[in-house]
């Protein structure tokens, strides 16, 4: 049976077009603000997230980092209303190990190109924050999608081979994005991410363009 407190939090997240993308039971060794309960990784509930976000005050006020500011406002309120604590990737330095937390959740894995791949969001997975809740949440077991992906198109799709040699050549990637040939990646999203067969129907093109602008 789902804890009623958890049900209330899920409803609040859904209203904000957010969802739980994984989680794990915490321990005193994690060095978190509380030593028991569950850490829930929170991300956008796509594709419904983007149309709501672009109506927000943060998106429209012209100030930097609109999505980070929106995430902090919305998730902080949900945390307060549900006796939880909110943690954000932008907090720091030192920064919280969201990559390691995602791997620990058992719902995201290291892809063949090193980026995180999620069971539903594919290579477009992103975490807007984490919620520390004082109750236990049993997460269902998930299967790594790359184990059944025969062609692994993410490894061969990048136009400039930025993911060759088991590493990510960021300078080469960014240099390509500034050229006319790189316009497709800028407006539609990273070609390697788009090649993943998981989650292709989730990410809105305008949202990909937003993140690419921030990346460059």
PDB file of C-alpha atoms in Angstrom:
ATOM      1  CA  UNK A   1       0.000   0.000   0.000  1.00  0.00           C
ATOM      2  CA  UNK A   2       1.324   3.459  -0.918  1.00  0.00           C
ATOM      3  CA  UNK A   3       1.990   5.727   2.044  1.00  0.00           C
ATOM      4  CA  UNK A   4      -0.680   8.477   1.975  1.00  0.00           C
ATOM      5  CA  UNK A   5       2.074  11.076   2.347  1.00  0.00           C
ATOM      6  CA  UNK A   6       3.738   9.717  -0.777  1.00  0.00           C
ATOM      7  CA  UNK A   7       0.464   9.776  -2.666  1.00  0.00           C
ATOM      8  CA  UNK A   8      -0.019  13.447  -1.747  1.00  0.00           C
ATOM      9  CA  UNK A   9       3.499  14.268  -2.944  1.00  0.00           C
ATOM     10  CA  UNK A  10       2.962  12.462  -6.244  1.00  0.00           C
ATOM     11  CA  UNK A  11      -0.182  14.507  -6.795  1.00  0.00           C
ATOM     12  CA  UNK A  12       1.703  17.750  -6.134  1.00  0.00           C
ATOM     13  CA  UNK A  13       4.477  16.728  -8.524  1.00  0.00           C
ATOM     14  CA  UNK A  14       1.988  15.782 -11.213  1.00  0.00           C
ATOM     15  CA  UNK A  15       0.255  19.150 -10.911  1.00  0.00           C
ATOM     16  CA  UNK A  16       3.639  20.808 -11.516  1.00  0.00           C
ATOM     17  CA  UNK A  17       4.307  18.510 -14.509  1.00  0.00           C
ATOM     18  CA  UNK A  18       7.081  16.741 -12.624  1.00  0.00           C
ATOM     19  CA  UNK A  19       7.587  13.063 -11.843  1.00  0.00           C
ATOM     20  CA  UNK A  20       9.754  10.637  -9.882  1.00  0.00           C
ATOM     21  CA  UNK A  21      12.541   9.234 -12.074  1.00  0.00           C
ATOM     22  CA  UNK A  22      13.983   6.907  -9.449  1.00  0.00           C
ATOM     23  CA  UNK A  23      15.079   6.822  -5.857  1.00  0.00           C
ATOM     24  CA  UNK A  24      16.799   4.868  -3.124  1.00  0.00           C
ATOM     25  CA  UNK A  25      16.805   4.337   0.629  1.00  0.00           C
ATOM     26  CA  UNK A  26      19.276   6.665   2.291  1.00  0.00           C
ATOM     27  CA  UNK A  27      21.687   5.841   5.090  1.00  0.00           C
ATOM     28  CA  UNK A  28      23.633   7.865   7.685  1.00  0.00           C
ATOM     29  CA  UNK A  29      26.771   7.454   5.537  1.00  0.00           C
ATOM     30  CA  UNK A  30      25.248   9.534   2.732  1.00  0.00           C
ATOM     31  CA  UNK A  31      25.897  12.775   4.593  1.00  0.00           C
ATOM     32  CA  UNK A  32      22.454  14.140   3.762  1.00  0.00           C
ATOM     33  CA  UNK A  33      20.337  16.467   5.929  1.00  0.00           C
ATOM     34  CA  UNK A  34      18.474  13.445   7.277  1.00  0.00           C
ATOM     35  CA  UNK A  35      19.764   9.940   7.914  1.00  0.00           C
ATOM     36  CA  UNK A  36      16.720   7.832   7.061  1.00  0.00           C
ATOM     37  CA  UNK A  37      13.938   7.769   4.543  1.00  0.00           C
ATOM     38  CA  UNK A  38      14.149   7.918   0.758  1.00  0.00           C
ATOM     39  CA  UNK A  39      15.832  10.168  -1.767  1.00  0.00           C
ATOM     40  CA  UNK A  40      13.587  10.699  -4.805  1.00  0.00           C
ATOM     41  CA  UNK A  41      15.043  11.990  -8.057  1.00  0.00           C
ATOM     42  CA  UNK A  42      12.642  14.419  -9.717  1.00  0.00           C
ATOM     43  CA  UNK A  43      12.494  15.303 -13.404  1.00  0.00           C
ATOM     44  CA  UNK A  44      10.139  16.826 -15.956  1.00  0.00           C
ATOM     45  CA  UNK A  45       7.033  14.850 -16.867  1.00  0.00           C
ATOM     46  CA  UNK A  46       7.483  15.163 -20.613  1.00  0.00           C
ATOM     47  CA  UNK A  47       6.044  16.168 -22.996  1.00  0.00           C
ATOM     48  CA  UNK A  48       3.522  17.946 -20.713  1.00  0.00           C
ATOM     49  CA  UNK A  49       6.262  19.820 -18.831  1.00  0.00           C
ATOM     50  CA  UNK A  50       7.389  22.300 -21.494  1.00  0.00           C
ATOM     51  CA  UNK A  51       4.053  24.005 -22.319  1.00  0.00           C
ATOM     52  CA  UNK A  52       3.547  24.704 -18.606  1.00  0.00           C
ATOM     53  CA  UNK A  53       7.096  25.880 -18.012  1.00  0.00           C
ATOM     54  CA  UNK A  54       7.062  28.495 -20.778  1.00  0.00           C
ATOM     55  CA  UNK A  55       4.075  30.135 -19.099  1.00  0.00           C
ATOM     56  CA  UNK A  56       6.015  30.596 -15.857  1.00  0.00           C
ATOM     57  CA  UNK A  57       7.272  33.928 -14.576  1.00  0.00           C
ATOM     58  CA  UNK A  58      10.839  32.617 -14.555  1.00  0.00           C
ATOM     59  CA  UNK A  59      10.768  31.790 -18.257  1.00  0.00           C
ATOM     60  CA  UNK A  60       9.314  35.167 -19.170  1.00  0.00           C
ATOM     61  CA  UNK A  61      11.162  37.587 -16.871  1.00  0.00           C
ATOM     62  CA  UNK A  62      14.352  37.762 -18.957  1.00  0.00           C
ATOM     63  CA  UNK A  63      16.681  36.851 -16.083  1.00  0.00           C
ATOM     64  CA  UNK A  64      19.340  34.113 -16.279  1.00  0.00           C
ATOM     65  CA  UNK A  65      18.796  30.437 -15.434  1.00  0.00           C
ATOM     66  CA  UNK A  66      14.992  30.377 -15.673  1.00  0.00           C
ATOM     67  CA  UNK A  67      14.629  26.612 -15.355  1.00  0.00           C
ATOM     68  CA  UNK A  68      16.898  26.365 -12.327  1.00  0.00           C
ATOM     69  CA  UNK A  69      15.000  29.195 -10.646  1.00  0.00           C
ATOM     70  CA  UNK A  70      11.640  27.635 -11.523  1.00  0.00           C
ATOM     71  CA  UNK A  71      12.793  24.266 -10.173  1.00  0.00           C
ATOM     72  CA  UNK A  72      13.907  25.759  -6.883  1.00  0.00           C
ATOM     73  CA  UNK A  73      10.674  27.666  -6.401  1.00  0.00           C
ATOM     74  CA  UNK A  74       8.358  24.780  -7.274  1.00  0.00           C
ATOM     75  CA  UNK A  75      10.237  21.915  -5.626  1.00  0.00           C
ATOM     76  CA  UNK A  76      10.990  23.928  -2.486  1.00  0.00           C
ATOM     77  CA  UNK A  77       7.271  24.588  -2.054  1.00  0.00           C
ATOM     78  CA  UNK A  78       6.395  20.934  -2.624  1.00  0.00           C
ATOM     79  CA  UNK A  79       9.042  19.949  -0.075  1.00  0.00           C
ATOM     80  CA  UNK A  80       7.713  22.340   2.556  1.00  0.00           C
ATOM     81  CA  UNK A  81       4.131  21.228   2.005  1.00  0.00           C
ATOM     82  CA  UNK A  82       5.072  17.542   2.331  1.00  0.00           C
ATOM     83  CA  UNK A  83       7.581  17.520   5.211  1.00  0.00           C
ATOM     84  CA  UNK A  84      10.460  16.846   2.824  1.00  0.00           C
ATOM     85  CA  UNK A  85      13.773  18.517   1.977  1.00  0.00           C
ATOM     86  CA  UNK A  86      14.710  19.696  -1.506  1.00  0.00           C
ATOM     87  CA  UNK A  87      18.184  19.338  -3.049  1.00  0.00           C
ATOM     88  CA  UNK A  88      19.246  20.781  -6.401  1.00  0.00           C
ATOM     89  CA  UNK A  89      21.995  20.043  -8.959  1.00  0.00           C
ATOM     90  CA  UNK A  90      22.873  23.757  -9.027  1.00  0.00           C
ATOM     91  CA  UNK A  91      23.595  23.849  -5.278  1.00  0.00           C
ATOM     92  CA  UNK A  92      27.302  24.185  -4.654  1.00  0.00           C
ATOM     93  CA  UNK A  93      30.175  23.948  -4.780  1.00  0.00           C
ATOM     94  CA  UNK A  94      30.465  21.315  -3.558  1.00  0.00           C
ATOM     95  CA  UNK A  95      27.820  19.931  -5.897  1.00  0.00           C
ATOM     96  CA  UNK A  96      25.631  16.981  -5.066  1.00  0.00           C
ATOM     97  CA  UNK A  97      26.440  13.724  -6.930  1.00  0.00           C
ATOM     98  CA  UNK A  98      23.287  13.492  -9.053  1.00  0.00           C
ATOM     99  CA  UNK A  99      25.012  11.264 -11.614  1.00  0.00           C
ATOM    100  CA  UNK A 100      25.958   8.750  -8.915  1.00  0.00           C
ATOM    101  CA  UNK A 101      22.528   9.038  -7.335  1.00  0.00           C
ATOM    102  CA  UNK A 102      20.913   8.284 -10.692  1.00  0.00           C
ATOM    103  CA  UNK A 103      23.022   5.139 -11.077  1.00  0.00           C
ATOM    104  CA  UNK A 104      22.208   4.122  -7.520  1.00  0.00           C
ATOM    105  CA  UNK A 105      18.493   4.510  -8.176  1.00  0.00           C
ATOM    106  CA  UNK A 106      18.487   1.501 -10.520  1.00  0.00           C
ATOM    107  CA  UNK A 107      16.406   3.416 -13.070  1.00  0.00           C
ATOM    108  CA  UNK A 108      19.247   5.099 -14.960  1.00  0.00           C
ATOM    109  CA  UNK A 109      22.496   3.671 -16.257  1.00  0.00           C
ATOM    110  CA  UNK A 110      25.708   4.686 -17.971  1.00  0.00           C
ATOM    111  CA  UNK A 111      25.002   4.540 -21.694  1.00  0.00           C
ATOM    112  CA  UNK A 112      27.529   3.383 -24.323  1.00  0.00           C
ATOM    113  CA  UNK A 113      28.515   7.046 -24.788  1.00  0.00           C
ATOM    114  CA  UNK A 114      28.862   7.734 -21.065  1.00  0.00           C
ATOM    115  CA  UNK A 115      25.753   9.887 -20.652  1.00  0.00           C
ATOM    116  CA  UNK A 116      22.967   8.721 -18.387  1.00  0.00           C
ATOM    117  CA  UNK A 117      20.173   6.755 -20.017  1.00  0.00           C
ATOM    118  CA  UNK A 118      16.835   6.352 -18.249  1.00  0.00           C
ATOM    119  CA  UNK A 119      14.330   3.555 -18.678  1.00  0.00           C
ATOM    120  CA  UNK A 120      11.644   5.987 -19.932  1.00  0.00           C
ATOM    121  CA  UNK A 121      13.388   9.252 -20.823  1.00  0.00           C
ATOM    122  CA  UNK A 122      16.304   7.642 -22.654  1.00  0.00           C
ATOM    123  CA  UNK A 123      19.301   9.920 -23.218  1.00  0.00           C
ATOM    124  CA  UNK A 124      17.122  12.987 -22.639  1.00  0.00           C
ATOM    125  CA  UNK A 125      16.836  12.257 -18.916  1.00  0.00           C
ATOM    126  CA  UNK A 126      17.288  15.319 -16.714  1.00  0.00           C
ATOM    127  CA  UNK A 127      16.882  15.896 -13.007  1.00  0.00           C
ATOM    128  CA  UNK A 128      15.383  19.132 -11.757  1.00  0.00           C
ATOM    129  CA  UNK A 129      16.145  18.215  -8.171  1.00  0.00           C
ATOM    130  CA  UNK A 130      15.769  15.601  -5.456  1.00  0.00           C
ATOM    131  CA  UNK A 131      13.372  15.288  -2.550  1.00  0.00           C
ATOM    132  CA  UNK A 132      14.365  13.737   0.758  1.00  0.00           C
ATOM    133  CA  UNK A 133      11.248  12.222   2.284  1.00  0.00           C
ATOM    134  CA  UNK A 134      10.999  10.688   5.778  1.00  0.00           C
ATOM    135  CA  UNK A 135       9.159   7.584   4.581  1.00  0.00           C
ATOM    136  CA  UNK A 136      10.183   4.465   2.688  1.00  0.00           C
ATOM    137  CA  UNK A 137       9.387   4.154  -1.016  1.00  0.00           C
ATOM    138  CA  UNK A 138       9.717   0.807  -2.768  1.00  0.00           C
ATOM    139  CA  UNK A 139      10.848   1.445  -6.324  1.00  0.00           C
ATOM    140  CA  UNK A 140      10.008  -1.191  -8.977  1.00  0.00           C
ATOM    141  CA  UNK A 141      12.856  -3.089 -10.580  1.00  0.00           C
ATOM    142  CA  UNK A 142      13.876  -1.770 -13.996  1.00  0.00           C
ATOM    143  CA  UNK A 143      15.838  -3.292 -16.876  1.00  0.00           C
ATOM    144  CA  UNK A 144      18.733  -1.382 -18.508  1.00  0.00           C
ATOM    145  CA  UNK A 145      17.538  -0.575 -22.045  1.00  0.00           C
ATOM    146  CA  UNK A 146      21.021  -0.699 -23.579  1.00  0.00           C
ATOM    147  CA  UNK A 147      21.322  -4.422 -22.886  1.00  0.00           C
ATOM    148  CA  UNK A 148      18.666  -5.140 -25.515  1.00  0.00           C
ATOM    149  CA  UNK A 149      19.686  -2.409 -27.967  1.00  0.00           C
ATOM    150  CA  UNK A 150      21.450  -4.265 -30.774  1.00  0.00           C
ATOM    151  CA  UNK A 151      22.565  -1.324 -32.942  1.00  0.00           C
ATOM    152  CA  UNK A 152      23.468   1.258 -30.266  1.00  0.00           C
ATOM    153  CA  UNK A 153      22.938   4.210 -32.640  1.00  0.00           C
ATOM    154  CA  UNK A 154      24.067   6.703 -29.998  1.00  0.00           C
ATOM    155  CA  UNK A 155      27.656   5.611 -30.649  1.00  0.00           C
ATOM    156  CA  UNK A 156      27.665   6.354 -34.371  1.00  0.00           C
ATOM    157  CA  UNK A 157      25.242   9.243 -34.924  1.00  0.00           C
ATOM    158  CA  UNK A 158      27.281  12.249 -33.759  1.00  0.00           C
ATOM    159  CA  UNK A 159      28.324  14.129 -36.939  1.00  0.00           C
ATOM    160  CA  UNK A 160      31.791  14.916 -35.546  1.00  0.00           C
ATOM    161  CA  UNK A 161      32.390  11.742 -33.519  1.00  0.00           C
ATOM    162  CA  UNK A 162      32.425  13.612 -30.223  1.00  0.00           C
ATOM    163  CA  UNK A 163      31.718  10.391 -28.319  1.00  0.00           C
ATOM    164  CA  UNK A 164      34.489   8.313 -29.853  1.00  0.00           C
ATOM    165  CA  UNK A 165      37.228   6.681 -27.776  1.00  0.00           C
ATOM    166  CA  UNK A 166      34.958   6.208 -24.741  1.00  0.00           C
ATOM    167  CA  UNK A 167      34.987   9.909 -23.913  1.00  0.00           C
ATOM    168  CA  UNK A 168      33.079  13.092 -24.694  1.00  0.00           C
ATOM    169  CA  UNK A 169      35.058  15.634 -26.727  1.00  0.00           C
ATOM    170  CA  UNK A 170      33.275  18.758 -25.536  1.00  0.00           C
ATOM    171  CA  UNK A 171      35.408  21.308 -27.438  1.00  0.00           C
ATOM    172  CA  UNK A 172      34.821  19.512 -30.758  1.00  0.00           C
ATOM    173  CA  UNK A 173      31.088  19.289 -30.006  1.00  0.00           C
ATOM    174  CA  UNK A 174      30.778  22.987 -29.139  1.00  0.00           C
ATOM    175  CA  UNK A 175      32.835  24.033 -32.140  1.00  0.00           C
ATOM    176  CA  UNK A 176      30.537  22.083 -34.456  1.00  0.00           C
ATOM    177  CA  UNK A 177      27.435  23.615 -32.910  1.00  0.00           C
ATOM    178  CA  UNK A 178      28.570  27.090 -33.977  1.00  0.00           C
ATOM    179  CA  UNK A 179      28.677  26.095 -37.662  1.00  0.00           C
ATOM    180  CA  UNK A 180      25.772  26.059 -40.130  1.00  0.00           C
ATOM    181  CA  UNK A 181      26.005  22.256 -40.187  1.00  0.00           C
ATOM    182  CA  UNK A 182      25.469  22.167 -36.432  1.00  0.00           C
ATOM    183  CA  UNK A 183      22.190  24.064 -36.627  1.00  0.00           C
ATOM    184  CA  UNK A 184      20.123  20.872 -36.589  1.00  0.00           C
ATOM    185  CA  UNK A 185      21.636  19.799 -33.271  1.00  0.00           C
ATOM    186  CA  UNK A 186      21.041  23.278 -31.885  1.00  0.00           C
ATOM    187  CA  UNK A 187      17.376  23.419 -32.860  1.00  0.00           C
ATOM    188  CA  UNK A 188      16.359  19.766 -32.426  1.00  0.00           C
ATOM    189  CA  UNK A 189      18.756  18.504 -29.790  1.00  0.00           C
ATOM    190  CA  UNK A 190      21.956  16.460 -29.696  1.00  0.00           C
ATOM    191  CA  UNK A 191      21.973  13.926 -32.549  1.00  0.00           C
ATOM    192  CA  UNK A 192      23.329  11.184 -30.301  1.00  0.00           C
ATOM    193  CA  UNK A 193      20.604  11.739 -27.728  1.00  0.00           C
ATOM    194  CA  UNK A 194      17.939  11.802 -30.441  1.00  0.00           C
ATOM    195  CA  UNK A 195      19.216   8.498 -31.824  1.00  0.00           C
ATOM    196  CA  UNK A 196      18.306   6.605 -28.644  1.00  0.00           C
ATOM    197  CA  UNK A 197      15.136   4.590 -29.300  1.00  0.00           C
ATOM    198  CA  UNK A 198      13.962   5.208 -25.724  1.00  0.00           C
ATOM    199  CA  UNK A 199      11.986   8.363 -25.003  1.00  0.00           C
ATOM    200  CA  UNK A 200      11.954   9.757 -28.541  1.00  0.00           C
ATOM    201  CA  UNK A 201       8.321  10.822 -28.200  1.00  0.00           C
ATOM    202  CA  UNK A 202       8.848  12.669 -24.903  1.00  0.00           C
ATOM    203  CA  UNK A 203      11.183  15.591 -25.505  1.00  0.00           C
ATOM    204  CA  UNK A 204       9.627  18.677 -27.136  1.00  0.00           C
ATOM    205  CA  UNK A 205      11.888  20.163 -29.819  1.00  0.00           C
ATOM    206  CA  UNK A 206      11.709  23.683 -28.363  1.00  0.00           C
ATOM    207  CA  UNK A 207      12.827  22.298 -25.010  1.00  0.00           C
ATOM    208  CA  UNK A 208      15.846  20.655 -26.648  1.00  0.00           C
ATOM    209  CA  UNK A 209      16.726  23.967 -28.297  1.00  0.00           C
ATOM    210  CA  UNK A 210      16.444  25.712 -24.926  1.00  0.00           C
ATOM    211  CA  UNK A 211      18.939  23.306 -23.333  1.00  0.00           C
ATOM    212  CA  UNK A 212      21.308  23.487 -26.297  1.00  0.00           C
ATOM    213  CA  UNK A 213      21.383  27.276 -26.048  1.00  0.00           C
ATOM    214  CA  UNK A 214      22.237  26.974 -22.354  1.00  0.00           C
ATOM    215  CA  UNK A 215      24.930  24.383 -23.097  1.00  0.00           C
ATOM    216  CA  UNK A 216      26.634  26.524 -25.721  1.00  0.00           C
TER     217      UNK A 216
END
